mmCIF file of C-alpha atoms and ligand atoms in Angstrom:
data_model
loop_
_atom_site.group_PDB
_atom_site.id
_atom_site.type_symbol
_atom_site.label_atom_id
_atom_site.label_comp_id
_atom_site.label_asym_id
_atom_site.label_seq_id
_atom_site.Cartn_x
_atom_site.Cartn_y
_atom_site.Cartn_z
ATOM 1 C CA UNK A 1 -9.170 10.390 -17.333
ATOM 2 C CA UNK A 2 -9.045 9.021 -20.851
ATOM 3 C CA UNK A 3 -11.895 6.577 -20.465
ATOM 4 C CA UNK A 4 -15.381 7.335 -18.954
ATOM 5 C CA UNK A 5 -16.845 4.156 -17.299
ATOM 6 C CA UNK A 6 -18.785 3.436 -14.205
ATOM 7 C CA UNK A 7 -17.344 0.866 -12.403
ATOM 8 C CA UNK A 8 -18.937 1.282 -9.080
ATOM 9 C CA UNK A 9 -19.283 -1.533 -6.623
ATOM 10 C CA UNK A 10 -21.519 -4.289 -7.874
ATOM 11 C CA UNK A 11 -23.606 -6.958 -6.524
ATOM 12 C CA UNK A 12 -24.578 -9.823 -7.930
ATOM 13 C CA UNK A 13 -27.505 -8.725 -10.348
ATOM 14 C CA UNK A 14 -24.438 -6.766 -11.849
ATOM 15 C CA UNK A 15 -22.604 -9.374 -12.451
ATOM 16 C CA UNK A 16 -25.499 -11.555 -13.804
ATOM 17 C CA UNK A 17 -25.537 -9.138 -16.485
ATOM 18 C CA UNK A 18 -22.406 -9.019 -16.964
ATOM 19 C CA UNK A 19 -21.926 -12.854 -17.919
ATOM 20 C CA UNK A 20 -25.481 -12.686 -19.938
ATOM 21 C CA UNK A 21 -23.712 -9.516 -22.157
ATOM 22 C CA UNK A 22 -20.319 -11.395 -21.571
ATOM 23 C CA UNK A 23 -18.329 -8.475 -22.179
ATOM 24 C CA UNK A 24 -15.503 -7.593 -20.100
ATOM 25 C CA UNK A 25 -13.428 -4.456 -21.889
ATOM 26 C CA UNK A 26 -14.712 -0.678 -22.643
ATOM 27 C CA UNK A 27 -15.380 -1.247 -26.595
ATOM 28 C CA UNK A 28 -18.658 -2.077 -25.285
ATOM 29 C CA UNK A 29 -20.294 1.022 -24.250
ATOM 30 C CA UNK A 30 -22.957 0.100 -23.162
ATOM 31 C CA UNK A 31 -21.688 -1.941 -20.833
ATOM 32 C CA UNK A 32 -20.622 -0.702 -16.908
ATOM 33 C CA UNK A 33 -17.252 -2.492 -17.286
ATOM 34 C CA UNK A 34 -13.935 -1.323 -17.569
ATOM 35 C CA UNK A 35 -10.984 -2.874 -17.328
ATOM 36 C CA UNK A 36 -9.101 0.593 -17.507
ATOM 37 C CA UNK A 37 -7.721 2.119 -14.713
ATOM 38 C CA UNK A 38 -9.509 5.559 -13.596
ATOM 39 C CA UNK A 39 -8.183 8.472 -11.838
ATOM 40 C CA UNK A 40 -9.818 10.609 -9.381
ATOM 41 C CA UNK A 41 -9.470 13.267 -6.634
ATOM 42 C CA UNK A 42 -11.311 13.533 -3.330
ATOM 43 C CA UNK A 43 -10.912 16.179 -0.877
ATOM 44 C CA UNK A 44 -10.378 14.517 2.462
ATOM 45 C CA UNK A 45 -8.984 16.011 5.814
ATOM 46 C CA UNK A 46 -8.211 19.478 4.113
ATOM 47 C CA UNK A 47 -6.462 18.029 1.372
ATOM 48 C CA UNK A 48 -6.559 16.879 -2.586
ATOM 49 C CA UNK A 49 -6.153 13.420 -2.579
ATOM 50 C CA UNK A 50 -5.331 11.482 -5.609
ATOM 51 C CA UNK A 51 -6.382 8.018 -6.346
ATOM 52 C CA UNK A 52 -6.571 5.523 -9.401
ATOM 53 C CA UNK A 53 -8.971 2.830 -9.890
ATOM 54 C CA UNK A 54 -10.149 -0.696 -11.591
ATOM 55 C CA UNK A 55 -12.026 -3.702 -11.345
ATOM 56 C CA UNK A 56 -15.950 -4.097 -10.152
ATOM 57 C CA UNK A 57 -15.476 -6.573 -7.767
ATOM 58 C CA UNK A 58 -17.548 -7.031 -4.669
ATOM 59 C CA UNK A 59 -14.388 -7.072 -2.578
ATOM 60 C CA UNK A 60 -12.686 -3.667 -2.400
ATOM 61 C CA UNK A 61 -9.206 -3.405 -1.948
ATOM 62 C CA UNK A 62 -6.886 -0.392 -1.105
ATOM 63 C CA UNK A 63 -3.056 -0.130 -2.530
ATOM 64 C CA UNK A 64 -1.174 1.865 0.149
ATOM 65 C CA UNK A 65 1.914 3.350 -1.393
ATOM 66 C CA UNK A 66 5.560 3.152 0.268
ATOM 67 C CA UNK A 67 7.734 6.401 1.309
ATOM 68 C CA UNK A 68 7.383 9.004 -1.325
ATOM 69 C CA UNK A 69 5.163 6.370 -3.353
ATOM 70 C CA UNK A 70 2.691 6.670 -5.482
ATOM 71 C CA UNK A 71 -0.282 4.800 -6.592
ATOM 72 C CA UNK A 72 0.977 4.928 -10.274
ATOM 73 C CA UNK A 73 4.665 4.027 -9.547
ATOM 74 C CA UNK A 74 4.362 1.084 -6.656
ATOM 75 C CA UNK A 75 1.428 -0.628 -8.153
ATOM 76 C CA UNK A 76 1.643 -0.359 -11.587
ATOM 77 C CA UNK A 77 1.249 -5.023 -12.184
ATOM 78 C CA UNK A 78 -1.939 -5.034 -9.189
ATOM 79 C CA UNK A 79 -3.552 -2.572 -10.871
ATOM 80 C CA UNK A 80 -3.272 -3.897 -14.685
ATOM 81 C CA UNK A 81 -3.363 -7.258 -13.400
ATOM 82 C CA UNK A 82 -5.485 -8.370 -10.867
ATOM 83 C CA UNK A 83 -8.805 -9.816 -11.158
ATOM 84 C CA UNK A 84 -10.924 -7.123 -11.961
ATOM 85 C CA UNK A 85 -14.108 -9.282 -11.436
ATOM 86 C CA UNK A 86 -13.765 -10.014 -7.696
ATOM 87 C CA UNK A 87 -11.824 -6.969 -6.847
ATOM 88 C CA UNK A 88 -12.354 -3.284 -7.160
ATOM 89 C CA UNK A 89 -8.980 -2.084 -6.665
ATOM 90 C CA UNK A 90 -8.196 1.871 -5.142
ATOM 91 C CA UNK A 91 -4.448 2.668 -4.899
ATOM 92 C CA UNK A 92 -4.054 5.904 -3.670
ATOM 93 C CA UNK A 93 -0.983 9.079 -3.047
ATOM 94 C CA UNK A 94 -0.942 9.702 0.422
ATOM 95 C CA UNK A 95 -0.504 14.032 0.928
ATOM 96 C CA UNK A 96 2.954 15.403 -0.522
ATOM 97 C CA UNK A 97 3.347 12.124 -2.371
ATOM 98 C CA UNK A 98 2.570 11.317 -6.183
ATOM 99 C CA UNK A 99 -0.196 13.478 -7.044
ATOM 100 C CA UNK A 100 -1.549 14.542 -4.130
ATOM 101 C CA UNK A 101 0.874 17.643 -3.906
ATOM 102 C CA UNK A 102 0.234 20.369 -2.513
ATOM 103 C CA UNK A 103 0.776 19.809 0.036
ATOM 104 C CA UNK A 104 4.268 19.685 0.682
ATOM 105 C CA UNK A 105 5.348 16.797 2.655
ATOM 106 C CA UNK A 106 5.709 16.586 6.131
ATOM 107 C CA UNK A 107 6.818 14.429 8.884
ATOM 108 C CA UNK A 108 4.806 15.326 11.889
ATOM 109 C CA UNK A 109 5.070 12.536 14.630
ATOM 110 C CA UNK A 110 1.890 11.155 13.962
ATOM 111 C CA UNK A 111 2.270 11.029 10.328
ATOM 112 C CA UNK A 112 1.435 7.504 10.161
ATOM 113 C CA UNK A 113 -1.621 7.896 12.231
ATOM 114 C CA UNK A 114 -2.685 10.906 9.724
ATOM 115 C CA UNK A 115 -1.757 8.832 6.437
ATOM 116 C CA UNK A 116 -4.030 6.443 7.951
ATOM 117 C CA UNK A 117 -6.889 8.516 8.729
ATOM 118 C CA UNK A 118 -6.792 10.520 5.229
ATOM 119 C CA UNK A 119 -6.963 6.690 3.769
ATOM 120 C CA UNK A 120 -9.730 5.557 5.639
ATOM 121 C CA UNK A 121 -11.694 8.826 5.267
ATOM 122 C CA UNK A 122 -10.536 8.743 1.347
ATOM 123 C CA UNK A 123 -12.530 5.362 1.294
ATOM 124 C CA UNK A 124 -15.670 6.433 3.288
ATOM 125 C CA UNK A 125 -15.709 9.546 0.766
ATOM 126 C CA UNK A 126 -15.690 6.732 -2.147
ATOM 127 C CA UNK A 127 -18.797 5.375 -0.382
ATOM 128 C CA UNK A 128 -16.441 1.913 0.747
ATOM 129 C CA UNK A 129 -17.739 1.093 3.626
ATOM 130 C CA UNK A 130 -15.761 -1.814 4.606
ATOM 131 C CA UNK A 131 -12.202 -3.034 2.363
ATOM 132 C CA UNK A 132 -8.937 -4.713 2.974
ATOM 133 C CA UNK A 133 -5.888 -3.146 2.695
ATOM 134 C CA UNK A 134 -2.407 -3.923 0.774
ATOM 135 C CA UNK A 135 0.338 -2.132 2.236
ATOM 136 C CA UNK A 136 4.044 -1.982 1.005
ATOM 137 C CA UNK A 137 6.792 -0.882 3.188
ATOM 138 C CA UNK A 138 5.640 2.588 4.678
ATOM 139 C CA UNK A 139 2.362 1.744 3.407
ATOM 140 C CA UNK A 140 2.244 -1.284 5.520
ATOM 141 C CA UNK A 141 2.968 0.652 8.507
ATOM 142 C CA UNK A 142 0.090 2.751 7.542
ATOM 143 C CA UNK A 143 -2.212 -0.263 6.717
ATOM 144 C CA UNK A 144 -1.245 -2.374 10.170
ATOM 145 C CA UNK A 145 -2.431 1.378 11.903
ATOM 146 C CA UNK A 146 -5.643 1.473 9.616
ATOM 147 C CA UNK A 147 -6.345 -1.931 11.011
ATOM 148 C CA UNK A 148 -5.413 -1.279 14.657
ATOM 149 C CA UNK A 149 -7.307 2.095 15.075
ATOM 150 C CA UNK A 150 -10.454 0.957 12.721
ATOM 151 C CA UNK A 151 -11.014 -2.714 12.854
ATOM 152 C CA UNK A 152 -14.734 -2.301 12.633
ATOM 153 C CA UNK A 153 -14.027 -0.784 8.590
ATOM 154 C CA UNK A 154 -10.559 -3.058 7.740
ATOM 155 C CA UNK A 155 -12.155 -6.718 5.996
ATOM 156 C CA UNK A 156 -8.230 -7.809 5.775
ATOM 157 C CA UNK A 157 -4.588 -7.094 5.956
ATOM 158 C CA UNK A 158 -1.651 -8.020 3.846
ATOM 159 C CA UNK A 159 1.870 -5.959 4.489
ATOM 160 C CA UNK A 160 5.026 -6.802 3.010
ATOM 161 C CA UNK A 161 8.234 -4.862 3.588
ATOM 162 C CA UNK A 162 6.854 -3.614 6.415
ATOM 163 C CA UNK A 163 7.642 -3.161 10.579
ATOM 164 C CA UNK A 164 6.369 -1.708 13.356
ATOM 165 C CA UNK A 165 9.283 -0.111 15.278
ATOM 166 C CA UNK A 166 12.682 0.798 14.014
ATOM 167 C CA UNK A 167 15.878 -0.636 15.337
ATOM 168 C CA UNK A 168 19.153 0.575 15.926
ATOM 169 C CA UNK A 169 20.128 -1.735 12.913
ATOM 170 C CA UNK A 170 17.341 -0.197 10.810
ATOM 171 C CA UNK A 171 18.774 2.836 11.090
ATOM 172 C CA UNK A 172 22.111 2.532 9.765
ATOM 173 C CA UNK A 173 20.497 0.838 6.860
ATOM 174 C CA UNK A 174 18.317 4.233 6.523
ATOM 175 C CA UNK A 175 21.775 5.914 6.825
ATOM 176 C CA UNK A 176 23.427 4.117 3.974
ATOM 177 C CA UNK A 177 20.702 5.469 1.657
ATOM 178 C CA UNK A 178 20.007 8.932 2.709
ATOM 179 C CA UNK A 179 22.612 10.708 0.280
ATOM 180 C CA UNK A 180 20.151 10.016 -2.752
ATOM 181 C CA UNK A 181 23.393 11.267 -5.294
ATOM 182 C CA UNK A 182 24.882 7.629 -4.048
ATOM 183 C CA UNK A 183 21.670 5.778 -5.146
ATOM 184 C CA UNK A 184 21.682 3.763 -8.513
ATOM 185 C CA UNK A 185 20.123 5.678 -11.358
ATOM 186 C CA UNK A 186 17.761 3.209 -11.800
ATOM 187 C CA UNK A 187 16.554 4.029 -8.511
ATOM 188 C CA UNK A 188 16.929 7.209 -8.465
ATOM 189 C CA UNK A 189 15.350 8.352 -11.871
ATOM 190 C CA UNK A 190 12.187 8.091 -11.701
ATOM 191 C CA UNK A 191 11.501 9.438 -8.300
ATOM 192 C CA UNK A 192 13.387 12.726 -9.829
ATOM 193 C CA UNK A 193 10.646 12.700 -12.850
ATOM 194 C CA UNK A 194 8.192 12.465 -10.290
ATOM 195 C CA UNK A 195 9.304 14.781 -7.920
ATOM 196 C CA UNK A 196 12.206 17.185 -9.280
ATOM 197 C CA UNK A 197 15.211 16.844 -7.736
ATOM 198 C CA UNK A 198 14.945 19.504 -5.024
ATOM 199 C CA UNK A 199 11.512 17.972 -3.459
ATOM 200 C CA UNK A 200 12.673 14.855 -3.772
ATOM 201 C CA UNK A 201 15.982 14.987 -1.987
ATOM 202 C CA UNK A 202 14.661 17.536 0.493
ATOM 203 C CA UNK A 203 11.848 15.049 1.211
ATOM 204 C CA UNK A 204 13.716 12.042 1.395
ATOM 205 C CA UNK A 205 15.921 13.560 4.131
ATOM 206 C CA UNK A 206 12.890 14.868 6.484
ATOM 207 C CA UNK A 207 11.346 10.751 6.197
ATOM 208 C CA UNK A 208 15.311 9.416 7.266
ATOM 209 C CA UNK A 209 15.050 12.138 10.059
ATOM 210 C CA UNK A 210 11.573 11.646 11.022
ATOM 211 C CA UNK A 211 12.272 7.622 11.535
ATOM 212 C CA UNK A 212 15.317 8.426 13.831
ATOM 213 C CA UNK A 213 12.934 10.332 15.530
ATOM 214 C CA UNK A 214 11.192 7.082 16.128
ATOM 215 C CA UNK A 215 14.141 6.002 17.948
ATOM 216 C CA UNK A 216 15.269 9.213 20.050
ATOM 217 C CA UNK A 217 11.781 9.998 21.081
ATOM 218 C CA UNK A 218 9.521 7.171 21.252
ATOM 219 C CA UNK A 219 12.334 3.706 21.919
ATOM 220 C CA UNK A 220 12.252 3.029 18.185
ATOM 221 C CA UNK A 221 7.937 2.784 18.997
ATOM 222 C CA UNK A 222 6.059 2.999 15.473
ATOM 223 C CA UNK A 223 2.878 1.078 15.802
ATOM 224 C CA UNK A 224 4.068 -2.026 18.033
ATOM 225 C CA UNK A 225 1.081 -1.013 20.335
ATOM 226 C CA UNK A 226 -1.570 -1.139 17.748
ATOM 227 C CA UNK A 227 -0.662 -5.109 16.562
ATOM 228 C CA UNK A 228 -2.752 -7.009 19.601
ATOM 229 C CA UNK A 229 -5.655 -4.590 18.542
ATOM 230 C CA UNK A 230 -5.641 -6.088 14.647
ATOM 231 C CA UNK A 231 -7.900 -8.950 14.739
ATOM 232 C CA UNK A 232 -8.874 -9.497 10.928
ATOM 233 C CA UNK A 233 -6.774 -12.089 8.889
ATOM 234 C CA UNK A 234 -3.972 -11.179 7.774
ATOM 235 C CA UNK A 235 -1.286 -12.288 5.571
ATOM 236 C CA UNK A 236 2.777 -10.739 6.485
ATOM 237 C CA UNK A 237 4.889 -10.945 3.329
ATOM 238 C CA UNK A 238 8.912 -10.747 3.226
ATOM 239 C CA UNK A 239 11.330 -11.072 0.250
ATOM 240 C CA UNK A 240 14.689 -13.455 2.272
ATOM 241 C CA UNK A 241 16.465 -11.263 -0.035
ATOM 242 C CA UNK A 242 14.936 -7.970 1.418
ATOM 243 C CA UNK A 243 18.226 -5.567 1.646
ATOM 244 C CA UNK A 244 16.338 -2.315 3.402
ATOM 245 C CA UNK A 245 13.690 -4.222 6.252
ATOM 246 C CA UNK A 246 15.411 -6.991 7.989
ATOM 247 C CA UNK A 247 14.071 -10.165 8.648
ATOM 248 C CA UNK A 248 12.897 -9.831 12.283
ATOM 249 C CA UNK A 249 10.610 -7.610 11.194
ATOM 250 C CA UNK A 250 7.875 -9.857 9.517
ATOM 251 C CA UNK A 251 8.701 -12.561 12.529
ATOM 252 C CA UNK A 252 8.062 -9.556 15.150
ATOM 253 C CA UNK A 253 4.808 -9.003 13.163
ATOM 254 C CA UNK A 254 3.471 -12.452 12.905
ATOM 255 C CA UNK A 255 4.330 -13.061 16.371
ATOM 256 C CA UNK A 256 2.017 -9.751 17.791
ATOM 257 C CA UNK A 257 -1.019 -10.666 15.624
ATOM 258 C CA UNK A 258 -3.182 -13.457 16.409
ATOM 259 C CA UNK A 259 -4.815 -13.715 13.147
ATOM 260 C CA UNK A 260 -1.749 -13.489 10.822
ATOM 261 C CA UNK A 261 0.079 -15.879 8.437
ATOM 262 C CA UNK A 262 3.694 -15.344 7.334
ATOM 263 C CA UNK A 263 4.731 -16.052 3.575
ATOM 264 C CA UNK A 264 8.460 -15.556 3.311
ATOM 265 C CA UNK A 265 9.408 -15.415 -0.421
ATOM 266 C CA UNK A 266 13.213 -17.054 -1.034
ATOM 267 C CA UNK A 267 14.289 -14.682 -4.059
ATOM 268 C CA UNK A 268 12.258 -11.567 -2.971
ATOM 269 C CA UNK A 269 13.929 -8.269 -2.581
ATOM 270 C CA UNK A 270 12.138 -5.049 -1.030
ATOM 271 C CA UNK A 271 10.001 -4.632 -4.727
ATOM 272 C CA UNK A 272 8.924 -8.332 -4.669
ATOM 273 C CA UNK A 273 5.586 -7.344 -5.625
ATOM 274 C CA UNK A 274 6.715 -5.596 -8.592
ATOM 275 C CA UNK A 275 9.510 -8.372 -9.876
ATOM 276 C CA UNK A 276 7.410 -11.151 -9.324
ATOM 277 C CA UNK A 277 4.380 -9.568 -9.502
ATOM 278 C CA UNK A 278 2.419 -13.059 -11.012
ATOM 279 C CA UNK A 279 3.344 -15.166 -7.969
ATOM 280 C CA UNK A 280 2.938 -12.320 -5.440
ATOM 281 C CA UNK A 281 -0.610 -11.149 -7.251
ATOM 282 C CA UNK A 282 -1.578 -15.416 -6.910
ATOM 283 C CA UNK A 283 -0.709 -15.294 -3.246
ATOM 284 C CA UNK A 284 -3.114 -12.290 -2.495
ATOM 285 C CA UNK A 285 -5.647 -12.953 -4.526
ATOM 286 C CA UNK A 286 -6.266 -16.694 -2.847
ATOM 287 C CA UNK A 287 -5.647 -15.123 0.486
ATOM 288 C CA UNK A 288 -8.002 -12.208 0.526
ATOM 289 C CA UNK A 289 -11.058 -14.643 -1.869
ATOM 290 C CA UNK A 290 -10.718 -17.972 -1.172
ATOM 291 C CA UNK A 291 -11.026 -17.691 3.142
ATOM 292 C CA UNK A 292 -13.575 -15.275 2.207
ATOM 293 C CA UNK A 293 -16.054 -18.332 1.677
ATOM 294 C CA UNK A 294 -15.231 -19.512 5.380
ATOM 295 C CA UNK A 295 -16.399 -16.147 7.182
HETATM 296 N N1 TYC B 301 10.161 2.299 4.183
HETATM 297 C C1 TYC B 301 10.637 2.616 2.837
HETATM 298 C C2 TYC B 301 9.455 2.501 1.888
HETATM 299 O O1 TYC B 301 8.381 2.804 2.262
HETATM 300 C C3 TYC B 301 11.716 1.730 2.367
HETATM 301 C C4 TYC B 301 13.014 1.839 3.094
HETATM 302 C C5 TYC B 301 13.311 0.915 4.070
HETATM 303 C C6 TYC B 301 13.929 2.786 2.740
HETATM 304 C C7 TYC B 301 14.530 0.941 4.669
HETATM 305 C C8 TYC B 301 15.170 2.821 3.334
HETATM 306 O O2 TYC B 301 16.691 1.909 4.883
HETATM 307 C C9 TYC B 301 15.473 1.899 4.299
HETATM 308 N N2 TYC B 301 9.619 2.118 0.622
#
């Protein structure tokens, strides 16, 4: 951690203060601002878990990672970008991911349900008692079980890139990628900086087995059970030009929760929130502060 600053959660005597001293960046010292992202570790569950965070905004907000994420390499625009003053924003590396190695990665068939205890738990252990969660991809999967399992803690949802059962079409798509030597080097890259190459292909390989497991064992079953149960707001996000998740995904999603909104994005791909991360960084934002003044 290069920087030392408090940024705890604040109320609004904090930020009174704050606009009276009208300083927002760490050149003040004396003031409990930052605008630099932190990095931590919490033991949780048995385990080292790594986390980075920003902001001192009343409304807390955890990043949930996508397979083999990180906090550092799926989130890098929320995290410099969003508004620090009404968000505190956690992203965090799920076990065997990013920087919470060791452990090694496994794939267990709860996995999901574990990644989504170790985040909740990871957030009581930051003393957050109640948050909303930002999921990408695997890390919406994670977030929509968060939600279902512990609605009393979850203030409200956004997923993108995400579904809740895997189809015989999804897995030929997860087929098509699984040889990681076929993937663009671009791609490819800087997982293998990450990772190495050996953990990386190894553990690639165990999360394409571990979803067809979905489909042998459980009828392609994820988390489709858990989606009545979700009853904050929530907002389903899907690039039209998503090549991995296809598109009856986010309408099977929006259809099975009461509370949700769909916001398809025309030129979106899978990493919509990191291409366009201003529009897709607008779009949360409003959603998760300005319906906030109706509840
Ligand atoms: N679920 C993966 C993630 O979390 C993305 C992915 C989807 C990978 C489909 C391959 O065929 C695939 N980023």
């Amino acid at each position: 951690m290069a920087l030392s600053c408090v940024s705890a959660t604040m109320g609004s005597s904090t930020r009174l203060l704050r606009s009276v001293l009208g300083a927002s960046h760490c050149h003040r010292a004396a003031v409990p601002f930052c605008t630099a992202v932190t990095s931590g570790r919490v033991k949780v569950n048995g385990v080292s878990l790594h986390y980075q965070r920003t902001g001192w905004g009343d409304h807390v907000v955890l990043l949930l990672p996508g397979a083999l994420g990180s906090s550092q390499t799926d989130f890098g625009p929320q995290l410099k970008y969003m508004n620090k003053e009404l968000f505190t924003v956690i992203g965090w590396d799920p076990r065997g991911y990013g920087f919470s190695i060791p452990p090694a990665r496994d794939y267990p068939t709860d996995f999901y349900e574990r990644d989504a205890k170790d985040a909740v738990d990871l957030m009581q252990a930051l003393n957050f008692k109640k948050f909303s969660l930002l999921g990408w991809s695997d890390g919406g999967i994670t977030a929509l079980i968060a939600a279902g399992s512990y609605p009393s803690l979850i203030h409200k949802l956004i997923v993108w890139g995400a579904n809740a059962y895997v189809a015989e079409e999804d897995l030929e798509l997860y087929n098509a990628v699984k040889d990681i030597t076929k993937w663009s080097p671009k791609m490819r890259e800087p997982m293998e900086k990450l990772y190495g190459e050996e953990y990386f292909a190894k553990t690639f390989a165990a999360w394409v087995e571990a979803m067809g497991n979905f489909r042998r064992k459980s009828d392609g079953n994820i988390c489709r059970h858990l989606l009545p149960l979700i009853d904050c707001p929530t907002l389903i996000v899907h690039g039209l030009k998503d090549a991995l998740v296809p598109l009856f995904h986010p309408h099977s999603l929006h259809k099975q929760m009461k509370n949700s909104r769909l916001h398809l994005m025309p030129e979106g791909k899978h990493n919509l929130h990191l291409k366009y991360a201003e529009e897709f960084n607008r779009l949360v934002e409003d959603f998760l502060w300005s319906t906030e003044l109706s509840q």
